[in-house]
Tab-separated table of C-alpha atoms in Angstrom:
chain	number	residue	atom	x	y	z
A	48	UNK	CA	1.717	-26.799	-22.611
A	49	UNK	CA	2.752	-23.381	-24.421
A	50	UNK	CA	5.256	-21.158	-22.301
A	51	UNK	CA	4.475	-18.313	-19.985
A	52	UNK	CA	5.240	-15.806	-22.205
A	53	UNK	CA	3.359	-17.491	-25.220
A	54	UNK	CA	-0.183	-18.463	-23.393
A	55	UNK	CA	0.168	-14.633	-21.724
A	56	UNK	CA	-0.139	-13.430	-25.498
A	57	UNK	CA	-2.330	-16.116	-26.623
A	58	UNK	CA	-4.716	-14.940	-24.171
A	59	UNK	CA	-3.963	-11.202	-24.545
A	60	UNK	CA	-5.207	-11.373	-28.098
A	61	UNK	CA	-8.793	-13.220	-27.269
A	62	UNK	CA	-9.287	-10.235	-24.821
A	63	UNK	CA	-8.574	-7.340	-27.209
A	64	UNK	CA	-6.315	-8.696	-30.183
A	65	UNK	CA	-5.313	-5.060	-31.661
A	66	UNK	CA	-3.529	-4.184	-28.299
A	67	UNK	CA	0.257	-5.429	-27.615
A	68	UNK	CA	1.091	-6.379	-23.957
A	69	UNK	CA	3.269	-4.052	-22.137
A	70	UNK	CA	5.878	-5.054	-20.205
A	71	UNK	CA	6.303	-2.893	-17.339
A	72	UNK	CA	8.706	-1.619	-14.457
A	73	UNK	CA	7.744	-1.778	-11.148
A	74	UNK	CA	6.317	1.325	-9.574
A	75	UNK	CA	6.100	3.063	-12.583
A	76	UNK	CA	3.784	0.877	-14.318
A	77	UNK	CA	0.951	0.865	-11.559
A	78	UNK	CA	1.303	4.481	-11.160
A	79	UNK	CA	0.538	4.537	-15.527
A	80	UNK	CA	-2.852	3.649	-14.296
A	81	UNK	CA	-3.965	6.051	-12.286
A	82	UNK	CA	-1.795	8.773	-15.130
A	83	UNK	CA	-4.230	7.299	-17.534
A	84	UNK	CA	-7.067	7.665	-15.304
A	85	UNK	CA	-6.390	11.285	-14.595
A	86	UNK	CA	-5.733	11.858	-18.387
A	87	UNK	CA	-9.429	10.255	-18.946
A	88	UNK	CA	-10.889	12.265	-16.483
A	89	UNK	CA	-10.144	15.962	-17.790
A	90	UNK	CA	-10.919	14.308	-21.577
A	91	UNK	CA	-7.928	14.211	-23.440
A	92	UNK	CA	-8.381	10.955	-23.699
A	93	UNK	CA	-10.995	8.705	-25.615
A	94	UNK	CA	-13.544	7.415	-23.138
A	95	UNK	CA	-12.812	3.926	-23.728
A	96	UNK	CA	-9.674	2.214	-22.801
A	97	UNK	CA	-7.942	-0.924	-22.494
A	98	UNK	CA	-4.510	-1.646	-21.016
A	99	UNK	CA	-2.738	-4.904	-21.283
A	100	UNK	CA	0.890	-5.353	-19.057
A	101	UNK	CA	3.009	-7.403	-17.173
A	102	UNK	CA	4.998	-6.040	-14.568
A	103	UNK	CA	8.320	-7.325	-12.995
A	104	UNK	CA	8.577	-9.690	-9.521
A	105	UNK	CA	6.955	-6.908	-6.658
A	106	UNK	CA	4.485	-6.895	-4.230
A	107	UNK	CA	1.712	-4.288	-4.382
A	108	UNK	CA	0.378	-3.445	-1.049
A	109	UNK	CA	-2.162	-0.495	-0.525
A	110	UNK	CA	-2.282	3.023	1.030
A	111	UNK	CA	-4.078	1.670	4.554
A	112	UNK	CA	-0.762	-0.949	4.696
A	113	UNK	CA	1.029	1.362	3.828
A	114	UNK	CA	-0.012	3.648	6.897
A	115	UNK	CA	0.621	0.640	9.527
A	116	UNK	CA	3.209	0.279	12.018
A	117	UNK	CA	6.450	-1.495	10.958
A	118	UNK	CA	5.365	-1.004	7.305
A	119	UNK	CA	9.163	0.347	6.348
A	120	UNK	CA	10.757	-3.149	8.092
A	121	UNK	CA	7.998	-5.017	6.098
A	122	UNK	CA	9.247	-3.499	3.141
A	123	UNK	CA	12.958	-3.856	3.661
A	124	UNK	CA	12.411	-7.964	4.395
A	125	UNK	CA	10.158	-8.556	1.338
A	126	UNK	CA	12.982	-6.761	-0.833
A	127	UNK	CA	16.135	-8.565	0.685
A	128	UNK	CA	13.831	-11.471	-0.222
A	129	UNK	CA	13.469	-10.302	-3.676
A	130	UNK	CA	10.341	-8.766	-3.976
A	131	UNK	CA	10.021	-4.962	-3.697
A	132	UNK	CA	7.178	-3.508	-2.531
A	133	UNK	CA	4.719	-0.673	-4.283
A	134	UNK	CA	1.901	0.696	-2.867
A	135	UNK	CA	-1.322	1.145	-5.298
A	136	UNK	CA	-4.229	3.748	-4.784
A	137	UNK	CA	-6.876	0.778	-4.809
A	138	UNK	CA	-8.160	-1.274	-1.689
A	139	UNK	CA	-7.854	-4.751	-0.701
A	140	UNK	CA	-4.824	-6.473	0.752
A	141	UNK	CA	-1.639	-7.365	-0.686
A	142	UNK	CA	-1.178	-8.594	-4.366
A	143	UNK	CA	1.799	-9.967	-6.684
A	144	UNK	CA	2.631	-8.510	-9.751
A	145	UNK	CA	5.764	-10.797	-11.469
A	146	UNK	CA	6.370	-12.844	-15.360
A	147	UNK	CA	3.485	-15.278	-15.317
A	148	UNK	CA	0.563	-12.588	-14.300
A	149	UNK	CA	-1.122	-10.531	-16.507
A	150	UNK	CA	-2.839	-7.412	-15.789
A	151	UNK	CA	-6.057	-5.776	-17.856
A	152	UNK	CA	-7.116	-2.051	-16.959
A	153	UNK	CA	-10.285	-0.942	-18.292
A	154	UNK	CA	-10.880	2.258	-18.441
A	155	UNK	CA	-14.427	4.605	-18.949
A	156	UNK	CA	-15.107	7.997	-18.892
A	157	UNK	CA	-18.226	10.522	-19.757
A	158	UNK	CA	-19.765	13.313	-18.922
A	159	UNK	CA	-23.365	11.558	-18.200
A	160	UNK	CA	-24.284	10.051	-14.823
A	161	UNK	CA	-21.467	7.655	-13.916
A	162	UNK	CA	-21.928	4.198	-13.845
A	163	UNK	CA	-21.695	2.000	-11.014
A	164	UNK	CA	-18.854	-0.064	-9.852
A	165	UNK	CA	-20.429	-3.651	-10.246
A	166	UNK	CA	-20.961	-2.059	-13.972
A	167	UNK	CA	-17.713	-1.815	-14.604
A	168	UNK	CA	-16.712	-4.982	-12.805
A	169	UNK	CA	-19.475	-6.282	-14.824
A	170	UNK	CA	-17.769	-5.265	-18.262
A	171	UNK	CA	-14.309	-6.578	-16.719
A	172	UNK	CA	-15.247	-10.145	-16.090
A	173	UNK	CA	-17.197	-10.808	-18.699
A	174	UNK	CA	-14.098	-9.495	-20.893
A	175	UNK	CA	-11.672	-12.184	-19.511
A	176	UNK	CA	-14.218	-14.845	-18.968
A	177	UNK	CA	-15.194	-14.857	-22.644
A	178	UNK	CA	-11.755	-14.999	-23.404
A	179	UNK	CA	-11.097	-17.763	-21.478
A	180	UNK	CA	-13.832	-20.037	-22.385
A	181	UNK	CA	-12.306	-19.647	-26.239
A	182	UNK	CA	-9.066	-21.912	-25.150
A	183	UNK	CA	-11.463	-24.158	-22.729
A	184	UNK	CA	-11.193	-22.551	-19.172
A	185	UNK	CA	-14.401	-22.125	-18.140
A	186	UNK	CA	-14.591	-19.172	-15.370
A	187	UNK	CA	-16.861	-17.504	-13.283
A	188	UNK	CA	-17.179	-14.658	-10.870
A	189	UNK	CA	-17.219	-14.940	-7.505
A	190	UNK	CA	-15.717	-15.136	-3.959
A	191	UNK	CA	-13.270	-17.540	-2.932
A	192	UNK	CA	-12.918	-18.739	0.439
A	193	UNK	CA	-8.967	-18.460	1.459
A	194	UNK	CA	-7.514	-16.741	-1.577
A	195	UNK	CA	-5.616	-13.742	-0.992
A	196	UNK	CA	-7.259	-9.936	-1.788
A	197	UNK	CA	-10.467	-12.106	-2.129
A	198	UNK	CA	-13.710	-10.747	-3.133
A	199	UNK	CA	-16.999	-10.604	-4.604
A	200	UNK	CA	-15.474	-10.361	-8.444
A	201	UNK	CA	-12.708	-12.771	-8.248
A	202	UNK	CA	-12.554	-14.234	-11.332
A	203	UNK	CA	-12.690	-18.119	-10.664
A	204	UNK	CA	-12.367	-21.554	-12.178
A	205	UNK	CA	-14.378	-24.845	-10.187
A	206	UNK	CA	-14.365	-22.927	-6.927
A	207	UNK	CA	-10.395	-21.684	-7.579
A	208	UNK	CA	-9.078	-18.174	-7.709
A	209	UNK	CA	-7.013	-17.723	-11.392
A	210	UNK	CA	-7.632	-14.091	-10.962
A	211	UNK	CA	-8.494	-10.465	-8.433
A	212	UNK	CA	-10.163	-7.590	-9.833
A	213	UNK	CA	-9.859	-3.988	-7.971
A	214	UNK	CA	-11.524	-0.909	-9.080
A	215	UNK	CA	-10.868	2.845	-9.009
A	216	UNK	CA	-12.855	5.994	-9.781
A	217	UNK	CA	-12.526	9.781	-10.046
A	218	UNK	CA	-15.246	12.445	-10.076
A	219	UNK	CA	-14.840	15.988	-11.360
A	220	UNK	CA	-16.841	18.794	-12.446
A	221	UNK	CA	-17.885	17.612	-15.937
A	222	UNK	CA	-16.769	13.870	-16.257
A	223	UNK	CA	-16.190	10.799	-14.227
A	224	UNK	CA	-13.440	8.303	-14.909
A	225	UNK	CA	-13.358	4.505	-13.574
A	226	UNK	CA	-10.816	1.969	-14.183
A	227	UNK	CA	-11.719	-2.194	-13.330
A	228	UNK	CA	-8.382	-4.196	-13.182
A	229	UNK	CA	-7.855	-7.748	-12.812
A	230	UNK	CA	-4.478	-9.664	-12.144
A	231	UNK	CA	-4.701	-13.174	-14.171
A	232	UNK	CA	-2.259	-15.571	-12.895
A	233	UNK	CA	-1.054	-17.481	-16.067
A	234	UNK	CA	1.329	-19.588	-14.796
A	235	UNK	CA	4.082	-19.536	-11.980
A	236	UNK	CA	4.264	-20.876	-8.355
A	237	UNK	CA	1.457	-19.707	-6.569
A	238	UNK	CA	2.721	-21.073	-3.493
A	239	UNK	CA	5.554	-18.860	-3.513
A	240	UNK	CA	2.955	-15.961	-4.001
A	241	UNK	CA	1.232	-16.730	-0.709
A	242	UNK	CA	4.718	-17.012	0.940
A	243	UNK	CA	5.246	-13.603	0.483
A	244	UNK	CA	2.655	-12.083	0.902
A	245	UNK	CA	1.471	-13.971	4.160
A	246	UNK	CA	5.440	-12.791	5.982
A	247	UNK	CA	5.055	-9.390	4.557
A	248	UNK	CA	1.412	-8.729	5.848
A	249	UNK	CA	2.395	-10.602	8.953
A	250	UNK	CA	4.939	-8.217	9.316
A	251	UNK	CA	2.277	-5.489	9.275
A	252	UNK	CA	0.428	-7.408	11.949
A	253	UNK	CA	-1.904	-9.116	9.587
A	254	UNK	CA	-2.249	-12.355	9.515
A	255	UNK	CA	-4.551	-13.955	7.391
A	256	UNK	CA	-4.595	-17.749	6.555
A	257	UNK	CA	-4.656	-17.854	2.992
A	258	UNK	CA	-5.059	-21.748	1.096
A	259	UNK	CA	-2.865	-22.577	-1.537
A	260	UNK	CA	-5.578	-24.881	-3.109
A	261	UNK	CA	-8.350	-21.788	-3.422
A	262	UNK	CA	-5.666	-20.678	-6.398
A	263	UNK	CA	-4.918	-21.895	-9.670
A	264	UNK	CA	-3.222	-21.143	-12.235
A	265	UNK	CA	-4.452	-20.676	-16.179
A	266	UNK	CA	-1.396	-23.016	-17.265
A	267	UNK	CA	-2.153	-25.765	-15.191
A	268	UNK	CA	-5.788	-25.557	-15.891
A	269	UNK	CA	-4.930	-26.333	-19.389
A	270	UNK	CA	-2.260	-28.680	-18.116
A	271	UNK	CA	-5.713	-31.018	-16.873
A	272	UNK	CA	-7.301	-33.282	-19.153
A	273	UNK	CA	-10.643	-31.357	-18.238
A	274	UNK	CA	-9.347	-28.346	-20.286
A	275	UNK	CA	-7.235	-29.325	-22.737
């Protein structure tokens, strides 16, 4: 099986193939989302986008976590346990970003009527599905019962999470902006991941039950005779 870093490009290049992978820093590169976002939205910007990054070992909770009792003593166990915590402007529930994951913002702007959100979701999963069927992984949309940040445009594999999507959109005078993003777990321990993010949100007084079978990851997809 290639290595982490080598099926992250490999894959990175079937989704757009004339845009290198960033590798980012924590905080900063969620935040270069929402910067590129607002850059969209007053039109300096072309009104197509497409970012491609990895980020280093953090969790990524939200602003409604963020707002809950005891979030500060959540925060100061899940970085003594070596994952700092960011908070991102989209909803759901707690997320990893670490080596192994890539993440793929795609942005749209105009001036006409915006489009919907399951538009851009739309656009989004049929981006990284397409890519994936090219090295034999044959995924779908949909919800997965017991994976973390679930919902309706997980991107999934046999009834197994290998990937959340999020979205975000800003309205002005003249011209909307939207961003889709998706978090593609390559390879890594996904059991580790639930770890995590099950003491931190417990923490917060949150405690969801999530199943380490609804994940999977691409590597050991391919890693199966079914997909090699």
């Amino acid at each position: 099986m290639q290595s982490s870093d080598r099926l992250i490009e490999t894959i990175a290049a079937l989704i757009a193939p004339d845009t290198p992978v960033e590798h980012g820093n924590g905080q900063a590169a969620i935040s270069r989302d929402t910067e590129i976002l607002g850059e969209m939205l007053s039109g300096s910007d072309a009104n197509f986008r497409l970012r491609l990054w990895t980020n280093e070992k953090c969790l990524v909770a939200t602003r409604a976590q963020s707002r809950r009792a005891g979030f500060a003593k959540a925060c100061e166990a899940a970085r003594a346990a070596g994952w700092p915590v960011h908070v991102r402007i989209s909803g759901g529930t707690t997320v990893v970003h670490r080596p192994g994951i890539l993440n793929v913002s795609l942005f749209r702007s105009g001036s006409a009527q915006p489009p919907g959100t399951d538009s851009l979701y739309h656009e989004l999963v049929d981006t990284l599905c397409s890519a994936l069927w090219k090295i034999g992984v044959r995924a779908t949309a949909g919800s997965v019962n017991g994976s973390y940040c679930d919902g309706r445009y997980n991107i999934c594999v046999d009834g197994r999470k290998v990937a959340g999507t999020a979205c975000q959109s800003r309205i002005g005078r003249a011209r909307h902006a939207h961003l889709a993003h998706a978090s593609l777990i390559v390879d890594g321990d996904i059991g580790e991941d639930l770890d995590i993010i099950s003491r931190f949100e417990s923490a917060l007084g949150l405690h969801t039950i999530y199943r380490p079978e609804a994940h999977i990851s691409i590597g050991a997809l391919i890693s199966l005779r079914s997909y090699a």
